[in-house]
Tab-separated table of C-alpha atoms in Angstrom:
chain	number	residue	atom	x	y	z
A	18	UNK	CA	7.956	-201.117	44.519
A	19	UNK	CA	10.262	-202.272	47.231
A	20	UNK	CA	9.572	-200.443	50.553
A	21	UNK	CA	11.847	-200.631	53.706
A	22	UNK	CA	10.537	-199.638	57.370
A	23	UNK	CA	12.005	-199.110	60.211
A	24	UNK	CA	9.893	-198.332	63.209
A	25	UNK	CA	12.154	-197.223	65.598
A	26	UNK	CA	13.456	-193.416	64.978
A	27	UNK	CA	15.324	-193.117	68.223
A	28	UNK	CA	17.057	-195.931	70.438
A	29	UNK	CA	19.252	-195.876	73.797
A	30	UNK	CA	21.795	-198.584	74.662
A	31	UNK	CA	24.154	-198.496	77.831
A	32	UNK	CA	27.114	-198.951	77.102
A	33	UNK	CA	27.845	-202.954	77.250
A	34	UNK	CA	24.875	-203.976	76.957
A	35	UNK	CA	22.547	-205.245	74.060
A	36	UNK	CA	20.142	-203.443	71.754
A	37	UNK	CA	18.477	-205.085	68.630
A	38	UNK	CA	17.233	-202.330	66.002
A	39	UNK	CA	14.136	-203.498	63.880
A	40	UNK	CA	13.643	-203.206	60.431
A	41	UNK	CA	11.046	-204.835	57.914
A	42	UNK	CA	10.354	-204.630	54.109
A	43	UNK	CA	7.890	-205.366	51.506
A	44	UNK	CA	8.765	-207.022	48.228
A	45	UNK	CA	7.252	-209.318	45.828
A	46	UNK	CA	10.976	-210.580	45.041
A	47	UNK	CA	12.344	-213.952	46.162
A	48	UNK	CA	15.999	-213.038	45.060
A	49	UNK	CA	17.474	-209.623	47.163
A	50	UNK	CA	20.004	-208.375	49.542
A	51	UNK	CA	19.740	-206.960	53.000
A	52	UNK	CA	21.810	-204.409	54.401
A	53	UNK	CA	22.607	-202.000	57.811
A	54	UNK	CA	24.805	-199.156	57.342
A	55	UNK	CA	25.694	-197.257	59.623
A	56	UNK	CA	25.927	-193.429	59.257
A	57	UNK	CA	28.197	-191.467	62.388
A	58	UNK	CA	27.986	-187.832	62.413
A	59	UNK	CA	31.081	-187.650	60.020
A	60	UNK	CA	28.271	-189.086	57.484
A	61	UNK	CA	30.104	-191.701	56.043
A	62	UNK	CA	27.961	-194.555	55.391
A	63	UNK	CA	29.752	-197.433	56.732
A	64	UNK	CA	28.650	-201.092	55.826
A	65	UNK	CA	27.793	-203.126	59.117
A	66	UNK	CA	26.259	-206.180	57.641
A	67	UNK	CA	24.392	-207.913	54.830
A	68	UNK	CA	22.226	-211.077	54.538
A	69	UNK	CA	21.741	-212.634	51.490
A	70	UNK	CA	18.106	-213.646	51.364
A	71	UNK	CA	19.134	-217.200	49.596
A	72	UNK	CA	20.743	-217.895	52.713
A	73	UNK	CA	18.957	-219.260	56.353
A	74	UNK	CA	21.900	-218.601	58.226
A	75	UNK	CA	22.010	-215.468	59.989
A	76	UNK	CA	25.117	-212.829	58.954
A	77	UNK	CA	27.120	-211.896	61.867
A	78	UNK	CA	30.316	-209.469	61.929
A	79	UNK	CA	31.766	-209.766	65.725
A	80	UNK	CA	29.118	-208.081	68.015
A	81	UNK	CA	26.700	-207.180	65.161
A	82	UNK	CA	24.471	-209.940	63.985
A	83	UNK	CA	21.016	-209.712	62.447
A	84	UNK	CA	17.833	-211.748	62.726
A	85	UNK	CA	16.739	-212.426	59.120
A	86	UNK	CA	12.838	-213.923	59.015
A	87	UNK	CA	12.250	-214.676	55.595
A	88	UNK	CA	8.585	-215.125	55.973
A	89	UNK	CA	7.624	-211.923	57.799
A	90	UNK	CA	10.120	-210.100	56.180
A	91	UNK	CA	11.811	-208.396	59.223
A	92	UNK	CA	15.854	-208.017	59.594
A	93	UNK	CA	16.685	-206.628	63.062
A	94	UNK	CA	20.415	-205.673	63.694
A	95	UNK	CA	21.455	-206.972	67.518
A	96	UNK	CA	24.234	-204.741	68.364
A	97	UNK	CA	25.880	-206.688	71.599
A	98	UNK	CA	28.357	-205.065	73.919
A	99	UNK	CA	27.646	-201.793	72.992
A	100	UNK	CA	30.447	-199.430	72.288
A	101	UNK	CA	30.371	-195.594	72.793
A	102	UNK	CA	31.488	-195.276	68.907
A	103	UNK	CA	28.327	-197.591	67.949
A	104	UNK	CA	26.286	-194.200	68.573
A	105	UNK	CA	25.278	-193.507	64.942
A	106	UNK	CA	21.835	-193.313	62.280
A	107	UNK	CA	21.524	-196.970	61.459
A	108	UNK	CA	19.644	-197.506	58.178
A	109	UNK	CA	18.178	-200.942	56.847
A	110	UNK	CA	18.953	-201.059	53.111
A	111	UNK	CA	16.930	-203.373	50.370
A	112	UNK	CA	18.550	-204.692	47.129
A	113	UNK	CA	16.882	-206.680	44.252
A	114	UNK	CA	18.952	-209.478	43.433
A	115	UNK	CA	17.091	-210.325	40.142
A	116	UNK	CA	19.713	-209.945	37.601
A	117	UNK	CA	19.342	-207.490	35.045
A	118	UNK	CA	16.496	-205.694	37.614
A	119	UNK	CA	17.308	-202.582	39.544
A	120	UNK	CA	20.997	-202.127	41.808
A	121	UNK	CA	19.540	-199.667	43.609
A	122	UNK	CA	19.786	-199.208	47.690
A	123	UNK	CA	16.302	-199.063	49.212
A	124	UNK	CA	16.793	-197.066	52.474
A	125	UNK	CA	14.689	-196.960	55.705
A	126	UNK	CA	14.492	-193.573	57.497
A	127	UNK	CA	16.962	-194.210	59.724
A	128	UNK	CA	17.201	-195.073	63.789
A	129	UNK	CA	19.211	-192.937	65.748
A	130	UNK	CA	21.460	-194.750	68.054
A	131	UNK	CA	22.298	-193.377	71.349
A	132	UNK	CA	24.964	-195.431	73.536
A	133	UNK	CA	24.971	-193.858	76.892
A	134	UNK	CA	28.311	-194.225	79.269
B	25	UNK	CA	40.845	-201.998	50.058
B	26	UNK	CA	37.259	-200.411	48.478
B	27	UNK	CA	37.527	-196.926	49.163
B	28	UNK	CA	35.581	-194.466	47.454
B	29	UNK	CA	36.962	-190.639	47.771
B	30	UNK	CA	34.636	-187.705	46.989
B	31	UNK	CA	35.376	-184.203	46.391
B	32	UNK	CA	34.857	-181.567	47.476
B	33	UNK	CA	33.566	-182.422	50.961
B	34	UNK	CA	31.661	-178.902	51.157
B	35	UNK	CA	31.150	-176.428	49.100
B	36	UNK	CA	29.820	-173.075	49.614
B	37	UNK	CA	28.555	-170.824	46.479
B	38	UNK	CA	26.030	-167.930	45.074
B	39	UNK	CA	22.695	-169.062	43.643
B	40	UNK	CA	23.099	-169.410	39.892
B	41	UNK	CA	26.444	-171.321	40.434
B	42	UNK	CA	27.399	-174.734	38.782
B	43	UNK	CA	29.296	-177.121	40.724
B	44	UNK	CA	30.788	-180.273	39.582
B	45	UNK	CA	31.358	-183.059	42.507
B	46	UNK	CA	33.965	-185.770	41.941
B	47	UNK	CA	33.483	-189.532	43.008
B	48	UNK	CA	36.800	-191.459	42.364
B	49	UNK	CA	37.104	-195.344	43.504
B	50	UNK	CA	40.623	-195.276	44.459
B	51	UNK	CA	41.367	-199.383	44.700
B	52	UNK	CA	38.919	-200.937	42.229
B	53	UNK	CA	37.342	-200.184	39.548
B	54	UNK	CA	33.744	-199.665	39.584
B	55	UNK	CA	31.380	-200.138	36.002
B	56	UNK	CA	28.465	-198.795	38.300
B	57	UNK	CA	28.502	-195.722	40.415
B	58	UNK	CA	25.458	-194.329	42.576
B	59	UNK	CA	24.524	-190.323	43.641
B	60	UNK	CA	22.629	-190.033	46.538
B	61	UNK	CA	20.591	-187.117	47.707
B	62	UNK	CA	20.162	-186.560	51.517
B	63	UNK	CA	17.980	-184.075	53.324
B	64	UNK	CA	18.743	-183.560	57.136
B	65	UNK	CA	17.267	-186.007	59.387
B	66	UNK	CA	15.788	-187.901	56.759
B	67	UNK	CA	17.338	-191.061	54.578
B	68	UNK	CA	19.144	-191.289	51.397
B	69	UNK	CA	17.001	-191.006	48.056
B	70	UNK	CA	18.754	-192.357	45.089
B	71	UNK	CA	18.935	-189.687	42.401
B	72	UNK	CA	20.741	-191.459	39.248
B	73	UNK	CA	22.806	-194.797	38.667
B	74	UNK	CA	25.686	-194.265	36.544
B	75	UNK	CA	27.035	-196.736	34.004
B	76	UNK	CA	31.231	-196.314	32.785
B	77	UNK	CA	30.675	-195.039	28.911
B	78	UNK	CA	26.992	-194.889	28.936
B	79	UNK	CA	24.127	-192.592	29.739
B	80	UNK	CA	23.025	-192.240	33.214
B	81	UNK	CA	19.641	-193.655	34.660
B	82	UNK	CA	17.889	-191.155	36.490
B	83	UNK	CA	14.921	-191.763	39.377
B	84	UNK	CA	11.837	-190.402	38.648
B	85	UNK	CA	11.491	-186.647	39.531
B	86	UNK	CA	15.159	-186.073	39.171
B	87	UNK	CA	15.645	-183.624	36.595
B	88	UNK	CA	18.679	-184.694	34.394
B	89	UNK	CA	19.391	-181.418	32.638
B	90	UNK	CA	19.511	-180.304	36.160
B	91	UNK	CA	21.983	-182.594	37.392
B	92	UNK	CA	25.061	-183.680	34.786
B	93	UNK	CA	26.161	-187.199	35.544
B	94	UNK	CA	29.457	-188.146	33.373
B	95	UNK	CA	30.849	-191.781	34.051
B	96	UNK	CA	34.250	-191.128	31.574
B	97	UNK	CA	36.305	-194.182	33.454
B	98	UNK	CA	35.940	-197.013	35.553
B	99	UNK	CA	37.190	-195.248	38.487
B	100	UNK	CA	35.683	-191.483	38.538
B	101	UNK	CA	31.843	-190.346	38.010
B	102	UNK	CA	31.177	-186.785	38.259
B	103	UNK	CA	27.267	-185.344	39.130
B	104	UNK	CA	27.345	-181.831	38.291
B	105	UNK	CA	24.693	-179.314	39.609
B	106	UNK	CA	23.625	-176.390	36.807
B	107	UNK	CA	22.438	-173.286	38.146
B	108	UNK	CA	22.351	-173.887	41.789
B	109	UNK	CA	19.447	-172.763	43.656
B	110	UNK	CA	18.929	-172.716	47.353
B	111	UNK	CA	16.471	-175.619	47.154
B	112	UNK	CA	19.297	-177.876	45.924
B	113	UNK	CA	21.314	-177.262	49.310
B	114	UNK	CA	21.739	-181.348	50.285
B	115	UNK	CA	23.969	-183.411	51.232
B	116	UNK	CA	24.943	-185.806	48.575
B	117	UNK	CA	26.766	-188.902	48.588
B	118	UNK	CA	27.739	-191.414	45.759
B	119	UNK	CA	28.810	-194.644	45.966
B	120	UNK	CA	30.473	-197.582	43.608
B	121	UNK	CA	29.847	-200.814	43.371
B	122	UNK	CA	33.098	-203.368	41.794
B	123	UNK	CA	33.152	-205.301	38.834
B	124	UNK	CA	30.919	-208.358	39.131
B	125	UNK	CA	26.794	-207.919	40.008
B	126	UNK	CA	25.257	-210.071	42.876
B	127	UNK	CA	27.690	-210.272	45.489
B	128	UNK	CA	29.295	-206.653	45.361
B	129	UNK	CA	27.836	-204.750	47.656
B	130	UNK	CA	28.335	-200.881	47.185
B	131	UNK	CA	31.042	-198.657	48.914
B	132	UNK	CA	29.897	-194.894	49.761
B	133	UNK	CA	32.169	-191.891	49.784
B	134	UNK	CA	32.108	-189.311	52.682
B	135	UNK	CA	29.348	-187.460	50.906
B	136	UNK	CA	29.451	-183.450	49.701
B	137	UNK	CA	27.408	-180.866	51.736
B	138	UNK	CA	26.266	-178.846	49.270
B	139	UNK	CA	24.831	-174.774	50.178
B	140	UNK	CA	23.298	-172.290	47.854
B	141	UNK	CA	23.158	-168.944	49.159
């Protein structure tokens, strides 16, 4: 079974500067999605990003970009120029992308982001 | 466009209560809807996958006479709770995926905090 880890349960940011949340999974897979959400205290689970794990490039949307590394399996989120509404729980999410095999989300337990003024 | 509204958004009600949660995707239509279960502080644990016109698949340890999935249309699932105990005071949250498999990723209502008195 897929597992997803993220080591970090609490992280601090100023605000405007850079903080990289770290995240890495286990899987015997060679065909899967990677995902952050992002979950404010409303607890809407927003989509940040997702990395396709066909692809080298690394996914970026504007100041969020990720640091996909295939081989050790680790997919850190770099959130640059913090903003006070990027305080959240950020979870890493695993998908199989075997078709036919499983759709289902794999969450980590979450890293609490704190972006301080 | 891919919103996914869920209702109610809380719900307060005696032990020994059923109560039916809606998830409607309002802009697509979604074959494959998700319920979520989340305890505070901790991450989301996928309960059942639901399939439009079929039965649902439920995660091990969920018990499905316990909690009703219907999947009537391609744009509302309902997860039903029977005889609500206090134990089964969560937060859940469902989500849909559109039509299509690999590169869909899924959309997640606002989630239903749920409390059994």
């Amino acid at each position: 079974a897929q597992t997803v880890t993220q080591s970090q349960p609490e992280m601090s940011v100023q605000e405007a500067e850079t903080v990289t949340l770290s995240c890495t999974y286990d899987t015997s897979e060679s065909d899967y999605y990677l995902f952050w959400y992002k979950q404010p205290p409303s607890r809407q689970m927003i989509l940040v990003i997702r990395q396709e794990a066909y692809k080298q490039q690394n996914a970026t949307e504007n100041r969020f970009s990720v640091n996909f590394q295939k081989a050790a399996k680790s997919f850190s989120l770099k959130i640059s120029d913090s903003q006070l509404g990027d305080a959240a729980m950020y979870f890493c999410a695993y998908r199989s992308g075997n078709q036919g095999g499983s759709e289902k989300l794999v969450f980590g337990k979450g890293t609490k982001l704190t972006v301080n003024p | 466009g891919a919103v996914v509204s869920q209702h109610p958004s809380r719900v307060i009600c005696k032990s020994g209560t059923s109560v039916k949660i809606e998830c409607r995707s309002l802009d697509f239509q979604a074959t494959t809807m998700f319920w979520y279960r989340q305890f505070p502080k901790q991450s989301l644990m996928l309960m059942a996958t639901s399939n439009e016109g079929s039965k649902a698949t439920y995660e091990q340890g969920v018990e499905k006479d316990k909690f009703l999935i219907n999947h009537a249309s391609l744009t509302l699932s309902t997860l039903t709770v029977t005889s609500a105990h206090p134990e089964d005071s969560s937060f859940y949250i469902c989500s849909a995926r559109g039509m299509g498999y690999s590169n869909q990723p899924q959309h997640f209502g606002d989630g239903t905090r749920l409390s059994i008195l």
